[in-house]
Coordinates of C-alpha atoms in Angstrom, one line a residue:
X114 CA 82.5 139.0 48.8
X115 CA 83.9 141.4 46.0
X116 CA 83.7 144.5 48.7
X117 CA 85.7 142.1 51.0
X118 CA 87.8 141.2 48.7
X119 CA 88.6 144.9 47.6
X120 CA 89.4 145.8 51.5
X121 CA 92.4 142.6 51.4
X122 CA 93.9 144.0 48.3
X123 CA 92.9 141.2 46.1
X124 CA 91.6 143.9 43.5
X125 CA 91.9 141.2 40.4
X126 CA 89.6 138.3 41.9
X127 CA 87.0 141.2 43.2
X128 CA 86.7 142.6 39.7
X129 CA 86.6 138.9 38.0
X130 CA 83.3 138.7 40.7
X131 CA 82.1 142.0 39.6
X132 CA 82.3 141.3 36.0
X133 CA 79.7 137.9 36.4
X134 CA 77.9 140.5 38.5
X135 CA 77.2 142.7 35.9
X136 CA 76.3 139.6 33.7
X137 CA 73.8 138.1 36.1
X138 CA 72.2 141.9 36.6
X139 CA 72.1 144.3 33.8
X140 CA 69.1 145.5 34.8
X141 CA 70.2 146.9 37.9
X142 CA 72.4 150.2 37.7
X143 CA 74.4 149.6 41.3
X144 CA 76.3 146.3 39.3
X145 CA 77.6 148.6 36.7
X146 CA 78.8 151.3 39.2
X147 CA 80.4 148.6 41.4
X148 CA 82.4 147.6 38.7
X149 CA 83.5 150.9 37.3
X150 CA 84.7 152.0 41.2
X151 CA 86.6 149.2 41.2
X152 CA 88.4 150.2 37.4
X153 CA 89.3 153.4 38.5
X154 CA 93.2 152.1 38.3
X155 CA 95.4 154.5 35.4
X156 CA 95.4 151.2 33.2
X157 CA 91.6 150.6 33.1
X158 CA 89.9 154.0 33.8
X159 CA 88.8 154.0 30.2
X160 CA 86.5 151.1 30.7
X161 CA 85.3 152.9 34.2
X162 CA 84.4 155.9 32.3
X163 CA 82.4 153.7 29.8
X164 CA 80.4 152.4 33.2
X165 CA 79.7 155.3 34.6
X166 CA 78.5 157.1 31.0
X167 CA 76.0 153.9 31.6
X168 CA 74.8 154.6 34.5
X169 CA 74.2 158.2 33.6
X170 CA 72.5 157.6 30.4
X171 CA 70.2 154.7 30.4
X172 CA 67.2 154.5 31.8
X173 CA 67.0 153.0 35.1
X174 CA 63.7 151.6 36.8
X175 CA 62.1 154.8 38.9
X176 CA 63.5 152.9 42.6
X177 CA 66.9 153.3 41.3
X178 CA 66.1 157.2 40.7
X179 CA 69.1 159.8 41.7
X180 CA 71.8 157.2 41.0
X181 CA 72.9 159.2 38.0
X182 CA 73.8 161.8 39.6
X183 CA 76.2 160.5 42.0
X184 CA 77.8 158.5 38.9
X185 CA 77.8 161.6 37.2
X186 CA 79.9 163.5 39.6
X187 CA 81.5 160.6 40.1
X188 CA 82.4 160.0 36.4
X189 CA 83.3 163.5 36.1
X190 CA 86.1 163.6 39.0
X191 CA 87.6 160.3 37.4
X192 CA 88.2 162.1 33.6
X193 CA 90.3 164.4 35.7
X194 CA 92.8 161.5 36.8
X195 CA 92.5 159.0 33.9
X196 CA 94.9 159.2 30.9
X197 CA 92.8 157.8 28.9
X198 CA 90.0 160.3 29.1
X199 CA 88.8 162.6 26.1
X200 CA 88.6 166.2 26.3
X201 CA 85.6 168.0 26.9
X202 CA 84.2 171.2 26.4
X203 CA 85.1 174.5 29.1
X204 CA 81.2 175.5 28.4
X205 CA 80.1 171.6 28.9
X206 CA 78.7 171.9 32.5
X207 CA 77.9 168.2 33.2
X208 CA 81.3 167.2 32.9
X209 CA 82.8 169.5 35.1
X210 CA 84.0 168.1 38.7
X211 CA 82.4 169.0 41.1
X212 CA 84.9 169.7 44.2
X213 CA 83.6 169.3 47.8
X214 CA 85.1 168.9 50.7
X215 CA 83.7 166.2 52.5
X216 CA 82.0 163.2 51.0
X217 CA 80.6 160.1 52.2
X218 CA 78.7 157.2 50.0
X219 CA 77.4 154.3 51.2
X220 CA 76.2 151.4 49.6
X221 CA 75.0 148.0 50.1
X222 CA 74.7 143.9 48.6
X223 CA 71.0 143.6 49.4
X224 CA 68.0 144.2 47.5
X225 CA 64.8 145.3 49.0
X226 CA 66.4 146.8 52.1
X227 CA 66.6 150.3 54.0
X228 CA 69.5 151.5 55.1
X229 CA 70.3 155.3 56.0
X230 CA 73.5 157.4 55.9
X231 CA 73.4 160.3 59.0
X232 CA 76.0 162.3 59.2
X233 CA 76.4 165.2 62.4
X234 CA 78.4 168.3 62.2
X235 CA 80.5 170.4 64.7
X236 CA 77.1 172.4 65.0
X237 CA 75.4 168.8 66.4
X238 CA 73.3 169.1 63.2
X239 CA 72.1 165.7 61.8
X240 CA 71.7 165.5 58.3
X241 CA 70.5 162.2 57.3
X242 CA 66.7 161.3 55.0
X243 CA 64.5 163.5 56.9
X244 CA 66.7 166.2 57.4
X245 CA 68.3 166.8 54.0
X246 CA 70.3 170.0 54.4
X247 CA 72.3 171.1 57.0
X248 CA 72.9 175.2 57.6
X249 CA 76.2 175.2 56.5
X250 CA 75.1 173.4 53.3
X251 CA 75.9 170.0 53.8
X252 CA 73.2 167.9 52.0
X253 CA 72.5 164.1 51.3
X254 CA 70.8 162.5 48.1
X255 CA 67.9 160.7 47.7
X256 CA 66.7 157.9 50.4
X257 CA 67.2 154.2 48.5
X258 CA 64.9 152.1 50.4
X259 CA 64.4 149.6 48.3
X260 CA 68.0 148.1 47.9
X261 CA 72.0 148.4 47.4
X262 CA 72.3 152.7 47.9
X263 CA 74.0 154.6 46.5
X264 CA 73.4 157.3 49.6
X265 CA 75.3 160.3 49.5
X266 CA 76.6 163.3 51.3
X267 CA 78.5 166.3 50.5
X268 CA 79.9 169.6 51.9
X269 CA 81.4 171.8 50.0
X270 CA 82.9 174.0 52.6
X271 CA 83.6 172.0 56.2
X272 CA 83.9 174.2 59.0
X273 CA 86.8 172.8 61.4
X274 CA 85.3 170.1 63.9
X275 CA 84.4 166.4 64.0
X276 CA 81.6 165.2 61.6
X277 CA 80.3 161.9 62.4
X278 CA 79.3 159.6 59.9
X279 CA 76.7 156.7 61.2
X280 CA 74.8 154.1 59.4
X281 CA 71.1 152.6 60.4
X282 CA 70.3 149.8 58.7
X283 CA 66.4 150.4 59.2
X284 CA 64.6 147.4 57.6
X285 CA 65.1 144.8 55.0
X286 CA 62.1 142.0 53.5
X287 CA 65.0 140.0 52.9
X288 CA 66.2 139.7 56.3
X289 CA 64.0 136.3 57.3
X290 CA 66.2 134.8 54.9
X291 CA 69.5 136.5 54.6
X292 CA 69.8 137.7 58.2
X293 CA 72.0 140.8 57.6
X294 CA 73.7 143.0 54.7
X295 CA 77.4 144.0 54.3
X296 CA 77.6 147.4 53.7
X297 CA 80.6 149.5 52.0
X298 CA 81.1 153.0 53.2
X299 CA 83.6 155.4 51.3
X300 CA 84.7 158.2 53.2
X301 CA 86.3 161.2 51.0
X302 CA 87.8 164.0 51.4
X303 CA 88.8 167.1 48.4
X304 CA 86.6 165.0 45.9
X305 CA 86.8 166.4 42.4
X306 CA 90.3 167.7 43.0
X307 CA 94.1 166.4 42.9
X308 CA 94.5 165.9 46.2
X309 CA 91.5 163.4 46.8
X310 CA 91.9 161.2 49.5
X311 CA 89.4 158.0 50.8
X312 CA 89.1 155.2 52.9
X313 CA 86.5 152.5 52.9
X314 CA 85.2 150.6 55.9
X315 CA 83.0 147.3 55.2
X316 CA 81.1 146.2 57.9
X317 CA 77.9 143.5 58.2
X318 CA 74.8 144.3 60.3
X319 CA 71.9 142.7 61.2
X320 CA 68.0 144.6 60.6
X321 CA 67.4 146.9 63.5
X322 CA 70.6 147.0 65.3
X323 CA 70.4 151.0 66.1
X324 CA 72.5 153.9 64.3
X325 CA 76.2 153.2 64.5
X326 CA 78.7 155.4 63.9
X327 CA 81.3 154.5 61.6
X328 CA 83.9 156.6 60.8
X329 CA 84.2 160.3 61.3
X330 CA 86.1 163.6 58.8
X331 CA 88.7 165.7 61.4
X332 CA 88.7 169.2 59.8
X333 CA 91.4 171.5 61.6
X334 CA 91.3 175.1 62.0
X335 CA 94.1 175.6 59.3
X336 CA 92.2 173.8 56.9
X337 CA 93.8 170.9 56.5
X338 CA 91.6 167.7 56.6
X339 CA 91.8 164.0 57.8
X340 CA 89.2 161.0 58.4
X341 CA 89.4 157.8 60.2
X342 CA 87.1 154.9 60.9
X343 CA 85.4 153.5 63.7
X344 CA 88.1 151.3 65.2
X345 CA 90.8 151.6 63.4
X346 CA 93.0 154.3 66.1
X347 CA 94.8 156.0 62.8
X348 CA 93.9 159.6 61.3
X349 CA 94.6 159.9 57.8
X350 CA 96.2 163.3 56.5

């Protein structure tokens, strides 16, 4: 509901949801994270950064393993925006950005579930969690399989082309019960730097209803970049 929210614009009600979230599930790193993406505003970045040093540092049960690291990167490309942010260290290396070009993170509201993140290049390489690095270095994290993601992918340097950006939602123990997840997808481009751009896309799917392609990054041959989602008809600048 929160991720639904978010996509109306009713960023205040989502947050009050996220906050009884984190209440109900401080055990579990993804209700922390939710929160802090949706603090990211100038006026409450401070208490996003505070999230995301959470995630980072505590010590998560081994399923949620890797999550760190997005947050970290994640954390890291937020002090560069937020006014409220301290000054680190030039020699500090984890809090340095970390600029790519392309990024995509998916994650979902249901525990004990698979669902994968593929993404294919202009080369028609696949890069999804058997296939973890393409040949032009795009790479994805960890595979969650056992609940909420994050998944990530990044590429540094894009060649120009399409890149398609699917989901599968693979298999759940849940889904007797719950028949289906909603899943949030962020796609990103010039993360870590001042001319970031993103666009989410919140969809529901059922277990085992195939690879479906959801939104795709447009890089052109002068560079420049733009994304769109599946259905929406627009290409962002």
């Amino acid at each position: 509901m929160a991720y639904r929210l978010q996509e109306a614009g009713l960023q205040e009600t989502a947050i009050a949801l996220l906050r009884k979230l984190r209440e109900l599930a401080p055990d579990e790193p993804q209700s922390f994270r939710d929160l802090a993406l949706a603090l990211r505003a100038p006026a409450t970045c401070a208490e996003a950064l505070a999230l995301l040093d959470h995630v980072v540092d505590a010590p998560w049960s081994p399923r949620f393993a890797d999550i760190g690291v997005i947050a970290l990167a994640e954390r890291n490309d937020l002090r560069t925006r937020c006014p409220a942010a301290t000054i680190t260290t030039a020699g500090d290396l984890l809090a340095q950005p970390l600029p790519v070009g392309l990024r995509a993170v998916l994650r979902w509201d249901l525990d004990d579930t698979d669902i994968d993140l593929h993404v294919t290049d202009p080369n028609g390489e696949e890069v999804y969690y058997s296939h973890r690095l393409s040949y032009q270095g795009g790479t994805i994290s960890r595979d969650f399989t056992a609940g909420y993601g994050p998944e990530e992918f990044i590429l540094r340097n894009p060649k120009p082309g399409i890149y398609e950006v699917a989901v599968n939602y693979y298999g759940s123990r849940l889904a007797k019960l719950t028949r289906g997840a909603t899943l949030n997808l962020s796609l990103q481009t010039g993360f870590g730097t001042a001319g970031a751009h993103e666009q989410t896309v919140n969809l529901r799917l059922l277990e085992q209803t195939g690879k479906i392609v959801v939104g795709r990054f447009i890089v052109h041959a002068d560079g420049t970049l733009g994304l769109t989602h599946a259905g929406s008809g627009k290409t962002s600048p």
